[in-house]
């Protein structure tokens, strides 16, 4: 709700920032989660996708062809180093606006993936 | 298992900028002493050496890259938020 030219109007937060002449500051987090997992990177990502699908009901979860899983606007990628093929690094990236879900996912993935996926 | 967050209001948008010197002073006050600062075209990259964490500070954005260390991440988040306005 903003007041401009002596009248009140209801606008989106983005619009309000613009009308007030303020810049938006994007706060982002990228969290590295290490996972002991002997599967290949794409396989680990697929298992993450399956796991999240079963835990997070009612969320938009996508497995994209470019090798990422997205939960709402949170991006998840998997990588591993050739020296330690059994250790995967999951990269989770989210913005402050998705703070609750991002924090939840990083805590969830830290616990590992259930066997049998 | 912990339940996923449901029906929570999205966080407010942020506005403003994080001033480098004041932020470094605040980090130091919170016990983060070893910070290597690198200048970039867009701003600065802070390498918190003991914590193995990177903070990219730019005029219109801040990016915190860390290991899965929730207490550290939330501390850094709150320190950054002190400089920003919530809309």
PDB file of C-alpha atoms in Angstrom:
ATOM      1  CA  UNK A   1       0.000   0.000   0.000  1.00  0.00           C
ATOM      2  CA  UNK A   2       1.611   3.268  -1.026  1.00  0.00           C
ATOM      3  CA  UNK A   3       0.545   6.903  -0.899  1.00  0.00           C
ATOM      4  CA  UNK A   4       1.308   8.977  -3.923  1.00  0.00           C
ATOM      5  CA  UNK A   5      -0.143  12.302  -5.086  1.00  0.00           C
ATOM      6  CA  UNK A   6      -2.440  12.293  -2.055  1.00  0.00           C
ATOM      7  CA  UNK A   7      -4.072   9.011  -2.914  1.00  0.00           C
ATOM      8  CA  UNK A   8      -3.599   5.510  -1.600  1.00  0.00           C
ATOM      9  CA  UNK A   9      -3.129   2.558  -3.872  1.00  0.00           C
ATOM     10  CA  UNK A  10      -2.412  -1.106  -3.520  1.00  0.00           C
ATOM     11  CA  UNK A  11       0.418  -2.320  -5.747  1.00  0.00           C
ATOM     12  CA  UNK A  12       2.815  -5.274  -5.817  1.00  0.00           C
ATOM     13  CA  UNK A  13       6.019  -4.926  -3.769  1.00  0.00           C
ATOM     14  CA  UNK A  14       8.059  -4.714  -6.979  1.00  0.00           C
ATOM     15  CA  UNK A  15       5.854  -1.922  -8.291  1.00  0.00           C
ATOM     16  CA  UNK A  16       5.993  -0.118  -4.935  1.00  0.00           C
ATOM     17  CA  UNK A  17       9.800  -0.140  -5.000  1.00  0.00           C
ATOM     18  CA  UNK A  18       9.763   1.314  -8.509  1.00  0.00           C
ATOM     19  CA  UNK A  19       7.258   4.007  -7.656  1.00  0.00           C
ATOM     20  CA  UNK A  20       9.233   5.019  -4.582  1.00  0.00           C
ATOM     21  CA  UNK A  21      12.395   5.223  -6.670  1.00  0.00           C
ATOM     22  CA  UNK A  22      14.140   2.514  -4.623  1.00  0.00           C
ATOM     23  CA  UNK A  23      16.438  -0.176  -5.976  1.00  0.00           C
ATOM     24  CA  UNK A  24      15.781  -3.802  -5.195  1.00  0.00           C
ATOM     25  CA  UNK A  25      18.605  -5.611  -3.424  1.00  0.00           C
ATOM     26  CA  UNK A  26      18.736  -9.334  -4.213  1.00  0.00           C
ATOM     27  CA  UNK A  27      20.004 -11.464  -1.363  1.00  0.00           C
ATOM     28  CA  UNK A  28      20.920 -14.981  -2.498  1.00  0.00           C
ATOM     29  CA  UNK A  29      22.375 -18.023  -0.812  1.00  0.00           C
ATOM     30  CA  UNK A  30      24.225 -20.948  -2.294  1.00  0.00           C
ATOM     31  CA  UNK A  31      24.769 -23.826   0.068  1.00  0.00           C
ATOM     32  CA  UNK A  32      27.055 -26.812  -0.532  1.00  0.00           C
ATOM     33  CA  UNK A  33      25.777 -30.061   0.932  1.00  0.00           C
ATOM     34  CA  UNK A  34      28.118 -33.058   0.867  1.00  0.00           C
ATOM     35  CA  UNK A  35      26.602 -36.452   0.383  1.00  0.00           C
ATOM     36  CA  UNK A  36      28.233 -39.849   0.421  1.00  0.00           C
ATOM     37  CA  UNK A  37      26.679 -41.461  -2.624  1.00  0.00           C
ATOM     38  CA  UNK A  38      28.200 -43.988  -5.040  1.00  0.00           C
ATOM     39  CA  UNK A  39      25.725 -43.305  -7.873  1.00  0.00           C
ATOM     40  CA  UNK A  40      26.450 -41.239 -10.969  1.00  0.00           C
ATOM     41  CA  UNK A  41      25.659 -37.510 -10.832  1.00  0.00           C
ATOM     42  CA  UNK A  42      22.511 -37.751 -13.005  1.00  0.00           C
ATOM     43  CA  UNK A  43      21.331 -40.727 -10.953  1.00  0.00           C
ATOM     44  CA  UNK A  44      21.843 -38.845  -7.692  1.00  0.00           C
ATOM     45  CA  UNK A  45      19.887 -35.915  -9.087  1.00  0.00           C
ATOM     46  CA  UNK A  46      17.065 -38.227 -10.139  1.00  0.00           C
ATOM     47  CA  UNK A  47      16.980 -39.718  -6.636  1.00  0.00           C
ATOM     48  CA  UNK A  48      16.884 -36.250  -5.104  1.00  0.00           C
ATOM     49  CA  UNK A  49      13.962 -35.448  -7.399  1.00  0.00           C
ATOM     50  CA  UNK A  50      12.092 -38.615  -6.377  1.00  0.00           C
ATOM     51  CA  UNK A  51      12.788 -37.991  -2.697  1.00  0.00           C
ATOM     52  CA  UNK A  52      11.606 -34.367  -2.819  1.00  0.00           C
ATOM     53  CA  UNK A  53       8.496 -35.372  -4.785  1.00  0.00           C
ATOM     54  CA  UNK A  54       7.501 -37.694  -1.976  1.00  0.00           C
ATOM     55  CA  UNK A  55       8.308 -35.263   0.868  1.00  0.00           C
ATOM     56  CA  UNK A  56       7.024 -32.003  -0.575  1.00  0.00           C
ATOM     57  CA  UNK A  57       3.396 -32.355  -1.502  1.00  0.00           C
ATOM     58  CA  UNK A  58       1.827 -29.434  -3.283  1.00  0.00           C
ATOM     59  CA  UNK A  59       5.084 -27.834  -4.397  1.00  0.00           C
ATOM     60  CA  UNK A  60       6.147 -27.238  -7.976  1.00  0.00           C
ATOM     61  CA  UNK A  61       9.076 -29.630  -8.469  1.00  0.00           C
ATOM     62  CA  UNK A  62      10.711 -29.998 -11.849  1.00  0.00           C
ATOM     63  CA  UNK A  63      13.544 -32.123 -13.184  1.00  0.00           C
ATOM     64  CA  UNK A  64      14.951 -30.053 -16.047  1.00  0.00           C
ATOM     65  CA  UNK A  65      16.920 -31.423 -19.006  1.00  0.00           C
ATOM     66  CA  UNK A  66      19.892 -29.156 -18.210  1.00  0.00           C
ATOM     67  CA  UNK A  67      20.697 -31.242 -15.122  1.00  0.00           C
ATOM     68  CA  UNK A  68      18.927 -29.243 -12.454  1.00  0.00           C
ATOM     69  CA  UNK A  69      16.027 -29.881 -10.139  1.00  0.00           C
ATOM     70  CA  UNK A  70      13.888 -26.892  -9.267  1.00  0.00           C
ATOM     71  CA  UNK A  71      11.607 -26.665  -6.243  1.00  0.00           C
ATOM     72  CA  UNK A  72       9.538 -23.529  -6.804  1.00  0.00           C
ATOM     73  CA  UNK A  73      12.389 -21.093  -7.601  1.00  0.00           C
ATOM     74  CA  UNK A  74      15.104 -22.994  -5.719  1.00  0.00           C
ATOM     75  CA  UNK A  75      17.799 -24.507  -7.929  1.00  0.00           C
ATOM     76  CA  UNK A  76      19.485 -27.820  -7.063  1.00  0.00           C
ATOM     77  CA  UNK A  77      22.528 -29.215  -8.902  1.00  0.00           C
ATOM     78  CA  UNK A  78      24.812 -32.170  -8.273  1.00  0.00           C
ATOM     79  CA  UNK A  79      28.538 -32.375  -8.898  1.00  0.00           C
ATOM     80  CA  UNK A  80      31.407 -34.633  -7.894  1.00  0.00           C
ATOM     81  CA  UNK A  81      35.148 -34.528  -8.242  1.00  0.00           C
ATOM     82  CA  UNK A  82      37.004 -37.258 -10.157  1.00  0.00           C
ATOM     83  CA  UNK A  83      39.174 -37.961  -7.082  1.00  0.00           C
ATOM     84  CA  UNK A  84      36.235 -38.604  -4.819  1.00  0.00           C
ATOM     85  CA  UNK A  85      33.589 -40.102  -7.037  1.00  0.00           C
ATOM     86  CA  UNK A  86      31.592 -41.345  -4.066  1.00  0.00           C
ATOM     87  CA  UNK A  87      31.266 -37.893  -2.561  1.00  0.00           C
ATOM     88  CA  UNK A  88      28.698 -35.705  -4.196  1.00  0.00           C
ATOM     89  CA  UNK A  89      28.354 -32.005  -3.672  1.00  0.00           C
ATOM     90  CA  UNK A  90      24.806 -30.759  -3.898  1.00  0.00           C
ATOM     91  CA  UNK A  91      24.500 -27.075  -4.654  1.00  0.00           C
ATOM     92  CA  UNK A  92      21.313 -25.421  -3.484  1.00  0.00           C
ATOM     93  CA  UNK A  93      20.634 -21.855  -4.478  1.00  0.00           C
ATOM     94  CA  UNK A  94      17.764 -19.662  -3.307  1.00  0.00           C
ATOM     95  CA  UNK A  95      16.821 -16.072  -2.752  1.00  0.00           C
ATOM     96  CA  UNK A  96      15.841 -14.465   0.548  1.00  0.00           C
ATOM     97  CA  UNK A  97      12.199 -14.487  -0.560  1.00  0.00           C
ATOM     98  CA  UNK A  98      12.352 -18.319  -0.458  1.00  0.00           C
ATOM     99  CA  UNK A  99      14.287 -18.426   2.783  1.00  0.00           C
ATOM    100  CA  UNK A 100      12.025 -20.835   4.676  1.00  0.00           C
ATOM    101  CA  UNK A 101      11.914 -23.424   1.907  1.00  0.00           C
ATOM    102  CA  UNK A 102      15.629 -23.065   1.091  1.00  0.00           C
ATOM    103  CA  UNK A 103      16.619 -23.569   4.698  1.00  0.00           C
ATOM    104  CA  UNK A 104      14.279 -26.556   4.991  1.00  0.00           C
ATOM    105  CA  UNK A 105      15.717 -28.201   1.843  1.00  0.00           C
ATOM    106  CA  UNK A 106      19.333 -27.762   2.923  1.00  0.00           C
ATOM    107  CA  UNK A 107      18.557 -29.371   6.286  1.00  0.00           C
ATOM    108  CA  UNK A 108      16.593 -32.167   4.604  1.00  0.00           C
ATOM    109  CA  UNK A 109      19.282 -33.022   2.033  1.00  0.00           C
ATOM    110  CA  UNK A 110      22.000 -32.968   4.696  1.00  0.00           C
ATOM    111  CA  UNK A 111      20.285 -36.002   6.233  1.00  0.00           C
ATOM    112  CA  UNK A 112      20.954 -37.930   3.019  1.00  0.00           C
ATOM    113  CA  UNK A 113      18.670 -39.813   0.686  1.00  0.00           C
ATOM    114  CA  UNK A 114      16.618 -42.810   1.796  1.00  0.00           C
ATOM    115  CA  UNK A 115      17.825 -46.137   0.410  1.00  0.00           C
ATOM    116  CA  UNK A 116      15.624 -47.859  -2.145  1.00  0.00           C
ATOM    117  CA  UNK A 117      15.055 -44.840  -4.339  1.00  0.00           C
TER     118      UNK A 117
ATOM    119  CA  UNK B   1      10.434 -35.964   9.802  1.00  0.00           C
ATOM    120  CA  UNK B   2      10.283 -32.212  10.013  1.00  0.00           C
ATOM    121  CA  UNK B   3       7.384 -30.795   8.040  1.00  0.00           C
ATOM    122  CA  UNK B   4       8.050 -28.557   5.046  1.00  0.00           C
ATOM    123  CA  UNK B   5       7.060 -24.910   5.464  1.00  0.00           C
ATOM    124  CA  UNK B   6       3.440 -24.444   4.471  1.00  0.00           C
ATOM    125  CA  UNK B   7       1.462 -21.310   3.789  1.00  0.00           C
ATOM    126  CA  UNK B   8       4.074 -18.936   5.080  1.00  0.00           C
ATOM    127  CA  UNK B   9       4.006 -15.432   3.712  1.00  0.00           C
ATOM    128  CA  UNK B  10       6.882 -14.747   1.332  1.00  0.00           C
ATOM    129  CA  UNK B  11       9.671 -12.649   2.745  1.00  0.00           C
ATOM    130  CA  UNK B  12       9.641  -8.914   2.029  1.00  0.00           C
ATOM    131  CA  UNK B  13      11.625  -7.440  -0.825  1.00  0.00           C
ATOM    132  CA  UNK B  14      14.884  -5.789   0.153  1.00  0.00           C
ATOM    133  CA  UNK B  15      16.236  -2.423  -0.818  1.00  0.00           C
ATOM    134  CA  UNK B  16      19.434  -0.466  -0.300  1.00  0.00           C
ATOM    135  CA  UNK B  17      23.061  -1.597  -0.358  1.00  0.00           C
ATOM    136  CA  UNK B  18      25.594  -3.156   2.006  1.00  0.00           C
ATOM    137  CA  UNK B  19      28.547  -0.797   2.629  1.00  0.00           C
ATOM    138  CA  UNK B  20      31.850  -2.681   2.553  1.00  0.00           C
ATOM    139  CA  UNK B  21      33.700  -1.007   5.443  1.00  0.00           C
ATOM    140  CA  UNK B  22      30.757  -1.076   7.834  1.00  0.00           C
ATOM    141  CA  UNK B  23      30.036  -4.699   6.927  1.00  0.00           C
ATOM    142  CA  UNK B  24      33.667  -5.720   7.532  1.00  0.00           C
ATOM    143  CA  UNK B  25      33.543  -3.989  10.918  1.00  0.00           C
ATOM    144  CA  UNK B  26      30.352  -5.840  11.793  1.00  0.00           C
ATOM    145  CA  UNK B  27      31.893  -9.184  10.751  1.00  0.00           C
ATOM    146  CA  UNK B  28      34.862  -8.463  12.995  1.00  0.00           C
ATOM    147  CA  UNK B  29      32.571  -7.571  15.880  1.00  0.00           C
ATOM    148  CA  UNK B  30      30.965 -10.984  15.419  1.00  0.00           C
ATOM    149  CA  UNK B  31      34.261 -12.814  15.596  1.00  0.00           C
ATOM    150  CA  UNK B  32      34.924 -13.170  11.860  1.00  0.00           C
ATOM    151  CA  UNK B  33      38.437 -11.766  11.582  1.00  0.00           C
ATOM    152  CA  UNK B  34      40.150 -13.363   8.612  1.00  0.00           C
ATOM    153  CA  UNK B  35      38.531 -11.755   5.607  1.00  0.00           C
ATOM    154  CA  UNK B  36      40.286 -11.401   2.276  1.00  0.00           C
ATOM    155  CA  UNK B  37      38.704  -8.699   0.129  1.00  0.00           C
ATOM    156  CA  UNK B  38      38.941  -8.793  -3.624  1.00  0.00           C
ATOM    157  CA  UNK B  39      37.720  -5.994  -5.843  1.00  0.00           C
ATOM    158  CA  UNK B  40      35.635  -6.900  -8.881  1.00  0.00           C
ATOM    159  CA  UNK B  41      34.074  -4.896 -11.678  1.00  0.00           C
ATOM    160  CA  UNK B  42      30.721  -5.010  -9.919  1.00  0.00           C
ATOM    161  CA  UNK B  43      31.763  -4.693  -6.278  1.00  0.00           C
ATOM    162  CA  UNK B  44      33.739  -6.904  -3.914  1.00  0.00           C
ATOM    163  CA  UNK B  45      34.179 -10.552  -3.040  1.00  0.00           C
ATOM    164  CA  UNK B  46      34.846 -11.318   0.610  1.00  0.00           C
ATOM    165  CA  UNK B  47      36.535 -14.598   1.396  1.00  0.00           C
ATOM    166  CA  UNK B  48      35.938 -15.604   4.989  1.00  0.00           C
ATOM    167  CA  UNK B  49      38.987 -17.820   5.239  1.00  0.00           C
ATOM    168  CA  UNK B  50      38.410 -19.689   8.478  1.00  0.00           C
ATOM    169  CA  UNK B  51      34.781 -20.357   7.526  1.00  0.00           C
ATOM    170  CA  UNK B  52      35.522 -21.162   3.848  1.00  0.00           C
ATOM    171  CA  UNK B  53      32.694 -18.891   2.822  1.00  0.00           C
ATOM    172  CA  UNK B  54      32.374 -16.342   0.031  1.00  0.00           C
ATOM    173  CA  UNK B  55      30.245 -13.224   0.134  1.00  0.00           C
ATOM    174  CA  UNK B  56      29.787 -11.341  -3.082  1.00  0.00           C
ATOM    175  CA  UNK B  57      28.798  -7.751  -2.340  1.00  0.00           C
ATOM    176  CA  UNK B  58      27.385  -5.665  -5.142  1.00  0.00           C
ATOM    177  CA  UNK B  59      25.354  -2.485  -5.286  1.00  0.00           C
ATOM    178  CA  UNK B  60      22.101  -4.294  -6.020  1.00  0.00           C
ATOM    179  CA  UNK B  61      22.788  -7.767  -4.662  1.00  0.00           C
ATOM    180  CA  UNK B  62      24.544  -9.924  -2.107  1.00  0.00           C
ATOM    181  CA  UNK B  63      25.354 -13.595  -2.636  1.00  0.00           C
ATOM    182  CA  UNK B  64      26.447 -15.792   0.262  1.00  0.00           C
ATOM    183  CA  UNK B  65      28.150 -19.062  -0.741  1.00  0.00           C
ATOM    184  CA  UNK B  66      28.864 -21.437   2.116  1.00  0.00           C
ATOM    185  CA  UNK B  67      28.944 -25.046   3.211  1.00  0.00           C
ATOM    186  CA  UNK B  68      25.872 -26.429   4.866  1.00  0.00           C
ATOM    187  CA  UNK B  69      26.395 -24.616   8.136  1.00  0.00           C
ATOM    188  CA  UNK B  70      23.009 -23.209   9.091  1.00  0.00           C
ATOM    189  CA  UNK B  71      24.135 -21.263  12.188  1.00  0.00           C
ATOM    190  CA  UNK B  72      26.834 -19.493  10.164  1.00  0.00           C
ATOM    191  CA  UNK B  73      24.544 -18.875   7.205  1.00  0.00           C
ATOM    192  CA  UNK B  74      21.765 -17.400   9.325  1.00  0.00           C
ATOM    193  CA  UNK B  75      24.264 -15.224  11.226  1.00  0.00           C
ATOM    194  CA  UNK B  76      25.652 -13.851   7.960  1.00  0.00           C
ATOM    195  CA  UNK B  77      22.112 -13.396   6.635  1.00  0.00           C
ATOM    196  CA  UNK B  78      21.117 -11.361   9.677  1.00  0.00           C
ATOM    197  CA  UNK B  79      24.252  -9.232   9.485  1.00  0.00           C
ATOM    198  CA  UNK B  80      23.526  -8.415   5.830  1.00  0.00           C
ATOM    199  CA  UNK B  81      19.866  -7.672   6.615  1.00  0.00           C
ATOM    200  CA  UNK B  82      20.891  -5.023   9.150  1.00  0.00           C
ATOM    201  CA  UNK B  83      21.962  -2.792   6.257  1.00  0.00           C
ATOM    202  CA  UNK B  84      18.896  -3.304   4.092  1.00  0.00           C
ATOM    203  CA  UNK B  85      15.382  -1.943   4.195  1.00  0.00           C
ATOM    204  CA  UNK B  86      12.502  -4.388   4.084  1.00  0.00           C
ATOM    205  CA  UNK B  87       9.631  -3.428   1.821  1.00  0.00           C
TER     206      UNK B  87
END
